[in-house]
mmCIF file of C-alpha atoms in Angstrom:
data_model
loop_
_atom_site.group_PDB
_atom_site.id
_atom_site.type_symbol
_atom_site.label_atom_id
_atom_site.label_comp_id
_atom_site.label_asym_id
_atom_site.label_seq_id
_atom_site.Cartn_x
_atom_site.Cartn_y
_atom_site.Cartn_z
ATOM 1 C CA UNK K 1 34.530 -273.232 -191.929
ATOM 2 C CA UNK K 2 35.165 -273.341 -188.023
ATOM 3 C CA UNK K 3 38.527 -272.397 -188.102
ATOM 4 C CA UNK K 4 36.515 -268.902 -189.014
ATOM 5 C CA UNK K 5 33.925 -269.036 -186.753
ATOM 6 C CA UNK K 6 35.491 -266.805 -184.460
ATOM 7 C CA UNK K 7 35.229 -264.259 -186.830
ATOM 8 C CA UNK K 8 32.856 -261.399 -186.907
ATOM 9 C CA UNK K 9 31.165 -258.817 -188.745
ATOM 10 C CA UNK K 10 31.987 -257.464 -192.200
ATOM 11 C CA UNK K 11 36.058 -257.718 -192.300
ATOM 12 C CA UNK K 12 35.441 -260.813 -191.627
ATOM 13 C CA UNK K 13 33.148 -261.134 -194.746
ATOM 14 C CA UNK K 14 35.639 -259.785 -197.057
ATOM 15 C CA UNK K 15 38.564 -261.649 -195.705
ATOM 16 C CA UNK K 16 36.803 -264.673 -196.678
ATOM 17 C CA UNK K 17 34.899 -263.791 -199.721
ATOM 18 C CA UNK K 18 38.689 -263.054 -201.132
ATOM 19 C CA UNK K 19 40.081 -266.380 -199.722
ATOM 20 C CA UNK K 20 37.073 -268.720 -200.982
ATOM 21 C CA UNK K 21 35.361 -266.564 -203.407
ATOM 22 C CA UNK K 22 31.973 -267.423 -203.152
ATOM 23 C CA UNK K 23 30.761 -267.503 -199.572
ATOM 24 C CA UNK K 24 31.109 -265.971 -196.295
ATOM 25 C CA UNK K 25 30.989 -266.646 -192.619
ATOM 26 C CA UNK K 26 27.940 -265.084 -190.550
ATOM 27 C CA UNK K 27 28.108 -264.579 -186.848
ATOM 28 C CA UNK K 28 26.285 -268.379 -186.251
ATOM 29 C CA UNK K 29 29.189 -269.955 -188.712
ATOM 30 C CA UNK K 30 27.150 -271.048 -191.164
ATOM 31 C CA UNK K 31 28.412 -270.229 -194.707
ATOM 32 C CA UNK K 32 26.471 -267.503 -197.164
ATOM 33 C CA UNK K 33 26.858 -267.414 -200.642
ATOM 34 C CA UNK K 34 28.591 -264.611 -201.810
ATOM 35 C CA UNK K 35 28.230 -262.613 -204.807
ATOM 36 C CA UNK K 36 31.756 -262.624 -207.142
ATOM 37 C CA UNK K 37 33.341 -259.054 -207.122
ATOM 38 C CA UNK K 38 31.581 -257.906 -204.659
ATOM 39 C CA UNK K 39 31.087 -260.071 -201.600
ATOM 40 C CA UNK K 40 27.399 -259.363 -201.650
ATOM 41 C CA UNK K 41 25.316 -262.084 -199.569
ATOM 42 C CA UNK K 42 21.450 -261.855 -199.499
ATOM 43 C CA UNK K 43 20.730 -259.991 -196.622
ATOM 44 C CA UNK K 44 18.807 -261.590 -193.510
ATOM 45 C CA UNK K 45 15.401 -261.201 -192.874
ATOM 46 C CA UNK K 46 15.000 -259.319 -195.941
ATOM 47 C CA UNK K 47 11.087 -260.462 -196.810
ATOM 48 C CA UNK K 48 10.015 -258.476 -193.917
ATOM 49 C CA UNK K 49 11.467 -254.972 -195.385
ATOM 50 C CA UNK K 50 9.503 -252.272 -196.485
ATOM 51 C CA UNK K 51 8.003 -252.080 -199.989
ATOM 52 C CA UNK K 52 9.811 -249.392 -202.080
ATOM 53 C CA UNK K 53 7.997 -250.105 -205.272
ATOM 54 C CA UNK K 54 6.615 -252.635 -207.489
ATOM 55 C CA UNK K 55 7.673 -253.601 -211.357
ATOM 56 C CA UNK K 56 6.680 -255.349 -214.078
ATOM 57 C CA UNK K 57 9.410 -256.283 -216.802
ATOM 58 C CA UNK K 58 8.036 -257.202 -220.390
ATOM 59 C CA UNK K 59 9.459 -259.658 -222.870
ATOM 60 C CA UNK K 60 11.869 -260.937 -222.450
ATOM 61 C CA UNK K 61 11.993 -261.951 -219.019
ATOM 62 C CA UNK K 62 8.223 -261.560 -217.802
ATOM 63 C CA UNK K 63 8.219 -260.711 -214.427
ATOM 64 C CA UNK K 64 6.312 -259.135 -211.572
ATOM 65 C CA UNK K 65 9.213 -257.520 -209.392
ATOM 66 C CA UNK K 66 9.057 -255.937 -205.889
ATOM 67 C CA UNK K 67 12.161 -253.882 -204.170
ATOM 68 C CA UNK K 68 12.631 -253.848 -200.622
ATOM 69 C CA UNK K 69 14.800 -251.543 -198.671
ATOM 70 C CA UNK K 70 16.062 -251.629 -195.006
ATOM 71 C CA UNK K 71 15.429 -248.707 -192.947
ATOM 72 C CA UNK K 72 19.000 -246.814 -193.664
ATOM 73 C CA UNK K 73 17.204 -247.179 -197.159
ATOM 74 C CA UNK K 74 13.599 -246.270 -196.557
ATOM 75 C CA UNK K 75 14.534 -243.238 -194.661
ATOM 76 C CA UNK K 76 17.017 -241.937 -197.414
ATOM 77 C CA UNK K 77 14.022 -242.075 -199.921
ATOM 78 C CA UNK K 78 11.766 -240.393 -197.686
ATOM 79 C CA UNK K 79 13.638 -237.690 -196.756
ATOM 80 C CA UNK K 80 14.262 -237.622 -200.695
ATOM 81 C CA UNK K 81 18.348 -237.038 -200.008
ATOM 82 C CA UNK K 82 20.866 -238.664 -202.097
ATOM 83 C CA UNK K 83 23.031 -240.294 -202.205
ATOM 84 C CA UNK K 84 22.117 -243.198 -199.977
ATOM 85 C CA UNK K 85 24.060 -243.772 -196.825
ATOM 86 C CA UNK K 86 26.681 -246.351 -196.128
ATOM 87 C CA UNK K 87 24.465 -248.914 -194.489
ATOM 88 C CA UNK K 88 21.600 -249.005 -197.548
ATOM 89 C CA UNK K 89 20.231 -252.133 -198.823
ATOM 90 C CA UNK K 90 17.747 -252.185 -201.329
ATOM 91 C CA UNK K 91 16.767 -255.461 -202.661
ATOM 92 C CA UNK K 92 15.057 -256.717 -205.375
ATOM 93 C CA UNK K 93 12.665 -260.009 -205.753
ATOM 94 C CA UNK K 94 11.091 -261.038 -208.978
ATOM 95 C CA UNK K 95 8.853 -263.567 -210.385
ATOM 96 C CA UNK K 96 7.372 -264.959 -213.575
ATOM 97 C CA UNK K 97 4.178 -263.416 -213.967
ATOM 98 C CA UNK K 98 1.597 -265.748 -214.554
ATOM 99 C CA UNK K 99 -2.131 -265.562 -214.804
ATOM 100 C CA UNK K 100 -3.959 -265.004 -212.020
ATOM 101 C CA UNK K 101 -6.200 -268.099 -211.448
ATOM 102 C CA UNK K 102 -9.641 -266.310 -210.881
ATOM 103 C CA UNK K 103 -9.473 -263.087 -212.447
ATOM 104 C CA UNK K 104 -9.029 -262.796 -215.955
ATOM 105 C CA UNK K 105 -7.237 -259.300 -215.486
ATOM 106 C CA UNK K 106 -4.505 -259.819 -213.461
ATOM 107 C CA UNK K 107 -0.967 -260.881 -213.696
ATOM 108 C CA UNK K 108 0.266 -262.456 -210.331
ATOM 109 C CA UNK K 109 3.787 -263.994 -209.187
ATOM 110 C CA UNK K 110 4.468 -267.371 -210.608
ATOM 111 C CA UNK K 111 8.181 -269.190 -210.023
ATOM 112 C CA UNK K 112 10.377 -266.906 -207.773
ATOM 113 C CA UNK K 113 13.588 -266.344 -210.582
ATOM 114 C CA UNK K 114 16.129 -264.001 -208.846
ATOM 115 C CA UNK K 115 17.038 -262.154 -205.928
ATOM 116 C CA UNK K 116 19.219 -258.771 -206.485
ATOM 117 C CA UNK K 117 21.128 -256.745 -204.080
ATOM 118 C CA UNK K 118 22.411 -253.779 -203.705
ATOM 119 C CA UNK K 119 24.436 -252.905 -200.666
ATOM 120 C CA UNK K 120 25.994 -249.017 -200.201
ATOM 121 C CA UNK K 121 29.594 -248.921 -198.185
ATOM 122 C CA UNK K 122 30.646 -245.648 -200.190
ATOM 123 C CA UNK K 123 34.901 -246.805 -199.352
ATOM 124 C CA UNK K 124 34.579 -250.522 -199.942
ATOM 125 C CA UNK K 125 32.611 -250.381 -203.557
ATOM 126 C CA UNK K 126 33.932 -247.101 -204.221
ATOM 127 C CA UNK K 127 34.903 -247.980 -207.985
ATOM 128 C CA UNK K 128 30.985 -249.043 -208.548
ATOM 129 C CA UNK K 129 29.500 -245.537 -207.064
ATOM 130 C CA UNK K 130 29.689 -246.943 -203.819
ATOM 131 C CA UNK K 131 27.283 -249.973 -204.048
ATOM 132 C CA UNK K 132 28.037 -253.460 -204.156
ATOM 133 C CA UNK K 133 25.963 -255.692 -206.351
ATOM 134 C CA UNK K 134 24.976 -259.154 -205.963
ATOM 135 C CA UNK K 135 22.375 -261.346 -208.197
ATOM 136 C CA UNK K 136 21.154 -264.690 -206.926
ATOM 137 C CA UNK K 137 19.127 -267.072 -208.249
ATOM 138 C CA UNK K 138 17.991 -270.179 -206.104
ATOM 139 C CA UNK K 139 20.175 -268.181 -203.465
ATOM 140 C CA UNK K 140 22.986 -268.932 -205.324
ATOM 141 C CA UNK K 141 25.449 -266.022 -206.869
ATOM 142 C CA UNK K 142 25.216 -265.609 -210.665
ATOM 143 C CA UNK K 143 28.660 -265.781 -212.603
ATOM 144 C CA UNK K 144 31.121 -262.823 -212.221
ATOM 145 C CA UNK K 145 30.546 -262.223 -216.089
ATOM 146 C CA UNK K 146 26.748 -261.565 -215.170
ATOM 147 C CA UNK K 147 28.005 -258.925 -212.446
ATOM 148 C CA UNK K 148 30.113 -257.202 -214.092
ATOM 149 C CA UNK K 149 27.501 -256.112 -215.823
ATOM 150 C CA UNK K 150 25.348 -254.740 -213.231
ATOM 151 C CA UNK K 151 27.368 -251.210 -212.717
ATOM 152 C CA UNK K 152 27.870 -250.528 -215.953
ATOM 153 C CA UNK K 153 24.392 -250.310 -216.662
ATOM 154 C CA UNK K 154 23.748 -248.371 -213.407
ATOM 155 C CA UNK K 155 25.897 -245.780 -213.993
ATOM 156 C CA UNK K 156 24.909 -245.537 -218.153
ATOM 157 C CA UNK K 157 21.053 -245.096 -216.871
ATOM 158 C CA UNK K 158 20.844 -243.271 -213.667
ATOM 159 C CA UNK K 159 23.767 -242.133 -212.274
ATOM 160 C CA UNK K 160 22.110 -238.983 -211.411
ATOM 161 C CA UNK K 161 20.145 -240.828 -208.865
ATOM 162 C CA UNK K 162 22.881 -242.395 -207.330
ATOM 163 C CA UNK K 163 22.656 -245.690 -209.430
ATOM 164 C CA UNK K 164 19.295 -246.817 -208.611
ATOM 165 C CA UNK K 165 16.638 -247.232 -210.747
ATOM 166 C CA UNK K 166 14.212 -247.766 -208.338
ATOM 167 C CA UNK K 167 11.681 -245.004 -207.146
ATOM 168 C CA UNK K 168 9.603 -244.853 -203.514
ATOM 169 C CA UNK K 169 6.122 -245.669 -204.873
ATOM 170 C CA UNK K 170 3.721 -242.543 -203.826
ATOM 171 C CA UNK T 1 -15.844 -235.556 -181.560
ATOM 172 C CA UNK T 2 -14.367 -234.236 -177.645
ATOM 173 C CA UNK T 3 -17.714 -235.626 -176.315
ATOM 174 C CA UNK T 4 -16.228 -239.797 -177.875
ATOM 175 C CA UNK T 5 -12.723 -238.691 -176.586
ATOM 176 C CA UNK T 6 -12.673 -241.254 -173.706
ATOM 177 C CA UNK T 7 -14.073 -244.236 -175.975
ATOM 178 C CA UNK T 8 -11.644 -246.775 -177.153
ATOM 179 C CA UNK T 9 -11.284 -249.610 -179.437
ATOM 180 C CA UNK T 10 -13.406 -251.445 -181.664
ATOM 181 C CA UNK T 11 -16.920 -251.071 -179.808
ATOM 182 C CA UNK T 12 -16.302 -247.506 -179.692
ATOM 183 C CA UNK T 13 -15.435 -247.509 -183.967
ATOM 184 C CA UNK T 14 -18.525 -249.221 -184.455
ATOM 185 C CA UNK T 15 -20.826 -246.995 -182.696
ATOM 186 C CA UNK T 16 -20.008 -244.099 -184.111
ATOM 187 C CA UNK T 17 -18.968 -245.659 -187.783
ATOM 188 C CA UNK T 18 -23.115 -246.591 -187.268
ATOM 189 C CA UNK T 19 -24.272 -242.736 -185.751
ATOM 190 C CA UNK T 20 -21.701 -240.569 -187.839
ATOM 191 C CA UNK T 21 -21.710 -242.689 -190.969
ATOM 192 C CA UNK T 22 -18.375 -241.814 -192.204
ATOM 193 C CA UNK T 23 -15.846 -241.708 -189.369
ATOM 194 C CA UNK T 24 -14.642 -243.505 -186.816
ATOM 195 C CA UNK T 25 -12.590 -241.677 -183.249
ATOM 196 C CA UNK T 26 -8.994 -242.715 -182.634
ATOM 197 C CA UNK T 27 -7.626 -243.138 -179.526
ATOM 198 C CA UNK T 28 -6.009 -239.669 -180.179
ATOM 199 C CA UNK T 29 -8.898 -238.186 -180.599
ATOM 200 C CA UNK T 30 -8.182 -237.715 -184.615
ATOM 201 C CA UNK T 31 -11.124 -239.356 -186.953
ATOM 202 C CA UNK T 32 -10.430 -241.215 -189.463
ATOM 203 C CA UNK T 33 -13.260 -241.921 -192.522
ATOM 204 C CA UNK T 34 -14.624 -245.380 -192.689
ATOM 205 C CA UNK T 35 -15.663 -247.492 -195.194
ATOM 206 C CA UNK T 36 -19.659 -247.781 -195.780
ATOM 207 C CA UNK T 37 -21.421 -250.838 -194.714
ATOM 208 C CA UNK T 38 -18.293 -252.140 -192.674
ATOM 209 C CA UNK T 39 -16.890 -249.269 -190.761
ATOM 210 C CA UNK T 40 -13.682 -250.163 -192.110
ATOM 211 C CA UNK T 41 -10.799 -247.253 -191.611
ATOM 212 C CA UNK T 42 -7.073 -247.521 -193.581
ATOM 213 C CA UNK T 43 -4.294 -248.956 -190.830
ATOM 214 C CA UNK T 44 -2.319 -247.100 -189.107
ATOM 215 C CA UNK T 45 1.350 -247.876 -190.601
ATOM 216 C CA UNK T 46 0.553 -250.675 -193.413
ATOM 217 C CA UNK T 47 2.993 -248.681 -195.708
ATOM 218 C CA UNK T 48 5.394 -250.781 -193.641
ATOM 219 C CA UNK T 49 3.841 -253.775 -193.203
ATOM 220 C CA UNK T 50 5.512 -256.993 -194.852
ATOM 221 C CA UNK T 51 4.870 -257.644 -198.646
ATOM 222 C CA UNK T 52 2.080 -260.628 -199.347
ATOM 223 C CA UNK T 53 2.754 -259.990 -203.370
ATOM 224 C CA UNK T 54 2.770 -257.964 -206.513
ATOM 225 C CA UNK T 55 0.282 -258.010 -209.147
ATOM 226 C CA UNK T 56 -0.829 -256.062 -212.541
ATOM 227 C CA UNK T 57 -4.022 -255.435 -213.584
ATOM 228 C CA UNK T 58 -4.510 -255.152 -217.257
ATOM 229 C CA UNK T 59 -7.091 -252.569 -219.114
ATOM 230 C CA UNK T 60 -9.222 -251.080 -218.068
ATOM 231 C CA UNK T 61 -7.431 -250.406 -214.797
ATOM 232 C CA UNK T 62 -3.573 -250.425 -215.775
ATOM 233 C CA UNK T 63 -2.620 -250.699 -212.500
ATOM 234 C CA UNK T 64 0.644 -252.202 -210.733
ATOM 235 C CA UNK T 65 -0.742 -253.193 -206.867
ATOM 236 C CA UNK T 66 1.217 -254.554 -204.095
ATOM 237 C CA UNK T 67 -0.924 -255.657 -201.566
ATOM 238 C CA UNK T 68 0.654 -256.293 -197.937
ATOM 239 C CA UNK T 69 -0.362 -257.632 -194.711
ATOM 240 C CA UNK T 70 -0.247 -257.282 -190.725
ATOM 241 C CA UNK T 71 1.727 -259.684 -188.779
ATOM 242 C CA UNK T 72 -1.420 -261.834 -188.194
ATOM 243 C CA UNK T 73 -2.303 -261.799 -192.029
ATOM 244 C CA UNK T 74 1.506 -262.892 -192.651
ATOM 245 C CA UNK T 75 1.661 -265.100 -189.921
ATOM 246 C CA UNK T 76 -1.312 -267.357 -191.230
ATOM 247 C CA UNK T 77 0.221 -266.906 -195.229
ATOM 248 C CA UNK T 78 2.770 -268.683 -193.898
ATOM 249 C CA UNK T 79 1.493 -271.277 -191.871
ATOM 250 C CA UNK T 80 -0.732 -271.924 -194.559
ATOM 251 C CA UNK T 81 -3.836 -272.020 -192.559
ATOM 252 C CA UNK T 82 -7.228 -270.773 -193.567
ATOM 253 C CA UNK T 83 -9.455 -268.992 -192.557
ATOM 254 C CA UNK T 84 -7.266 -265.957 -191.213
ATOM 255 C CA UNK T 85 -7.395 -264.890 -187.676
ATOM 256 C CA UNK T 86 -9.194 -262.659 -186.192
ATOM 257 C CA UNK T 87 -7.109 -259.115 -186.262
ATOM 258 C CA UNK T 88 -5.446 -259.844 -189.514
ATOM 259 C CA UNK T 89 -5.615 -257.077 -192.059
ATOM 260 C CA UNK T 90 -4.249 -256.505 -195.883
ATOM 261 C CA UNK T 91 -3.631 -253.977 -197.553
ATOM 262 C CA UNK T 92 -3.607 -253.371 -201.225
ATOM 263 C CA UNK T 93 -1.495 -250.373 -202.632
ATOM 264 C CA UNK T 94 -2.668 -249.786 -206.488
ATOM 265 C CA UNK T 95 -1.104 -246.981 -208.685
ATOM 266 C CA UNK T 96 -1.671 -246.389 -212.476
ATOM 267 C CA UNK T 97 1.598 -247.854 -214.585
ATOM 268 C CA UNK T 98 3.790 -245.869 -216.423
ATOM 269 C CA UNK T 99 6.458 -246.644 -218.757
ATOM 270 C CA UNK T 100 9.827 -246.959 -216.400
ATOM 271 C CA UNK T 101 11.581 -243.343 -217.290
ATOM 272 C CA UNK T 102 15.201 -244.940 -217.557
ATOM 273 C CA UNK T 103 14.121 -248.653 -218.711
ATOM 274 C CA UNK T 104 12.225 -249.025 -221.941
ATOM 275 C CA UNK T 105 11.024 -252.794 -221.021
ATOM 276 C CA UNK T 106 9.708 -252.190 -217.565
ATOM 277 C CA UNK T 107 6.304 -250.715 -215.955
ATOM 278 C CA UNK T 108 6.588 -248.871 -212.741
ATOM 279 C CA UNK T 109 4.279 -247.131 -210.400
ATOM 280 C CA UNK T 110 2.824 -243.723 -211.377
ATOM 281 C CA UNK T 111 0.376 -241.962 -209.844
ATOM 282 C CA UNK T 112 -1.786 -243.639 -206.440
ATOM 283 C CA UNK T 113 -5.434 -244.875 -206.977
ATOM 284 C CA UNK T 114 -6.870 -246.886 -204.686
ATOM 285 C CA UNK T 115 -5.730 -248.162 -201.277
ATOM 286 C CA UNK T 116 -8.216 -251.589 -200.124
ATOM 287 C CA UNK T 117 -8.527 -252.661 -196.888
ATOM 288 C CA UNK T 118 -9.742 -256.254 -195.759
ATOM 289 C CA UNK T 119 -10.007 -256.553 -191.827
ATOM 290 C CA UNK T 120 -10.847 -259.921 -190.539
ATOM 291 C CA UNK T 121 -13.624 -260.186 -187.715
ATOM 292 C CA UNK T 122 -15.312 -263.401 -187.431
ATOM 293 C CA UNK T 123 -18.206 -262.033 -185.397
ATOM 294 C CA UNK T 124 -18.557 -258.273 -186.171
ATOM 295 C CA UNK T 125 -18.310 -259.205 -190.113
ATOM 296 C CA UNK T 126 -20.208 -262.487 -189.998
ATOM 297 C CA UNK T 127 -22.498 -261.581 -193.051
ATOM 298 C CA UNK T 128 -19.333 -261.501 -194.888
ATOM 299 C CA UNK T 129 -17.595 -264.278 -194.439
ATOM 300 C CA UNK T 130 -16.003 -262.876 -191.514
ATOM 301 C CA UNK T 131 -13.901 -259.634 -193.199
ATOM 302 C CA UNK T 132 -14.561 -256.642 -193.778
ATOM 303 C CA UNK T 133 -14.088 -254.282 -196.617
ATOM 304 C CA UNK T 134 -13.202 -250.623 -197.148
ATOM 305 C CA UNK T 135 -12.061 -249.120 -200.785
ATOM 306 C CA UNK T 136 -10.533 -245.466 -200.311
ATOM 307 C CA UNK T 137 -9.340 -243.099 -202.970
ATOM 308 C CA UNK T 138 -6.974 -239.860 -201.765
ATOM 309 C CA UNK T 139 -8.314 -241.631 -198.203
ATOM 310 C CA UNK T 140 -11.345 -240.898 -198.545
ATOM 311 C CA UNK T 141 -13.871 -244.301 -198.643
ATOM 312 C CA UNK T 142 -15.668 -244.397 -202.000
ATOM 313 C CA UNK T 143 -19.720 -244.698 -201.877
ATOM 314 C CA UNK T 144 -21.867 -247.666 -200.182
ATOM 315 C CA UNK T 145 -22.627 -249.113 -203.670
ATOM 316 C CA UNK T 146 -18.954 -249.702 -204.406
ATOM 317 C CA UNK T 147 -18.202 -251.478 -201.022
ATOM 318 C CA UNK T 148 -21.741 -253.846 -201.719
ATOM 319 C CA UNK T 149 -19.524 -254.860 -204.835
ATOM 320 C CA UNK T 150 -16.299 -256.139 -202.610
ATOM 321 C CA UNK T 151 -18.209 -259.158 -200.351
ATOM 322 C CA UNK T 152 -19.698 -260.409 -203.519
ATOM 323 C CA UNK T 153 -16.928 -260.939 -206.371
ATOM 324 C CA UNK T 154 -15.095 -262.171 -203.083
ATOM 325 C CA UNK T 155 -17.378 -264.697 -202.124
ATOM 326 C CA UNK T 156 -18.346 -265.660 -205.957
ATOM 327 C CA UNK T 157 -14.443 -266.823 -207.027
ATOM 328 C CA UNK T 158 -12.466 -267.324 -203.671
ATOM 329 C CA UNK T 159 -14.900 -268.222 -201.402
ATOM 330 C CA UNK T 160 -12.682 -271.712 -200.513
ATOM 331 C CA UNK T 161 -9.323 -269.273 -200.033
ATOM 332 C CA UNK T 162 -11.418 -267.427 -197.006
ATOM 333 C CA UNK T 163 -12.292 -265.002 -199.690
ATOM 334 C CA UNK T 164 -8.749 -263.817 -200.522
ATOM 335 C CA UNK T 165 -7.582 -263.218 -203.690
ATOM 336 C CA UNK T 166 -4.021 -262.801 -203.317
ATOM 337 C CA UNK T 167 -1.169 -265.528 -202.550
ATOM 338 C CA UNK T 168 2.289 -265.116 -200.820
ATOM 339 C CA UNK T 169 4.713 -264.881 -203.484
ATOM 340 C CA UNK T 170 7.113 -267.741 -202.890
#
């Protein structure tokens, strides 16, 4: 990708996720995978972000989840506006929950399974509600059948809440 | 507590953890209550501290808990080094689950229980394999013969994991 690596910033991003369809060019050149539809990469430095909430998810998938937002994020939910601001990233990890080895009553993370993203640019994703979706398992972008799913069940459940599911944890 | 105003730091906290019994002086001047037995106060700022892992307890707690660490703590998670360092602390968030409003297979958090505090002091905690503990409900420390629970069940199943329970979710 050098003939790219001038590029810059998110035009850049889109350019390329158009032109190649999976992947796009970050500042140091190296290639991100990139989700189909959307463009959505996993954002940098993303395990550090603050703890919105924790999850568990029954049958059939069995897994412990966590979201994380960045700050544009954390600040929307604790002033408690909505919709989010362009700039929000909330994203989700999730494991298998497994027993935890020395105490009978918990369930802790087993095999890390996905990695979902949401990303809010209100005029670029503004025929999902303004967020862009990516899912990634591996760190690899799930099908574009698999995404096209994630809006449409957004906007059925909580489009009041400007398509997140997710709540600040008290 | 204007007569402790000019005390600082950790000598300071344990003096007057040991004379007042239930507080400790900030450098403001603000007190904050402290955990029986160890003195131990809840962090400034964990609710943004980086995310060591999920968990769920089953009956009879029914509680999702996230617990997170300082840099220290996360620092030595990721090395992979045991014991912990001196100075690092985690935090474990607990809420009762509830049945996710808009998602019929997932648990989310409801209502806050506990907060948990380990703080890891070599010298200061030495009877206790070198942390120290502090259980707080609506931030206020539960009683002494709660906290001479924590150092035991600690010591009895993860005694070879420097006492710590939880793992970094991959």
């Amino acid at each position: 990708m050098r003939p790219f690596s001038a590029l810059r910033g998110a035009s850049a991003a889109i350019v390329i996720a158009i032109v190649g369809g999976a992947s796009v060019v970050r500042g140091d050149g190296a290639q991100k995978p990139a989700s189909p539809i959307y463009g959505v990469t996993i954002p940098d430095g993303y395990r550090k972000w603050e703890l919105v909430a924790p999850a568990l998810e029954h049958e059939p998938l069995n897994e412990l989840r966590a979201v994380v937002g960045n700050q544009e994020a954390i600040d929307a939910y604790r002033a408690g506006s909505l919709p989010f601001p362009d700039g929000a990233v909330l994203v989700k990890l999730a494991w298998k929950h497994v027993q935890a080895p020395e105490f009978e009553s918990a369930l802790v993370p087993g095999a890390a399974t996905t990695v979902q993203v949401m990303v809010k640019d209100s005029k670029k994703y503004a025929a999902s509600g303004g967020w862009g979706f990516g899912r990634f398992i591996g760190g690899k972008p799930v099908d574009e059948a698999q995404h096209e799913t994630c809006f449409a069940c957004h906007e059925s459940r909580v489009k009041a809440r400007d398509y997140v599911f997710t709540r600040l944890a008290p």
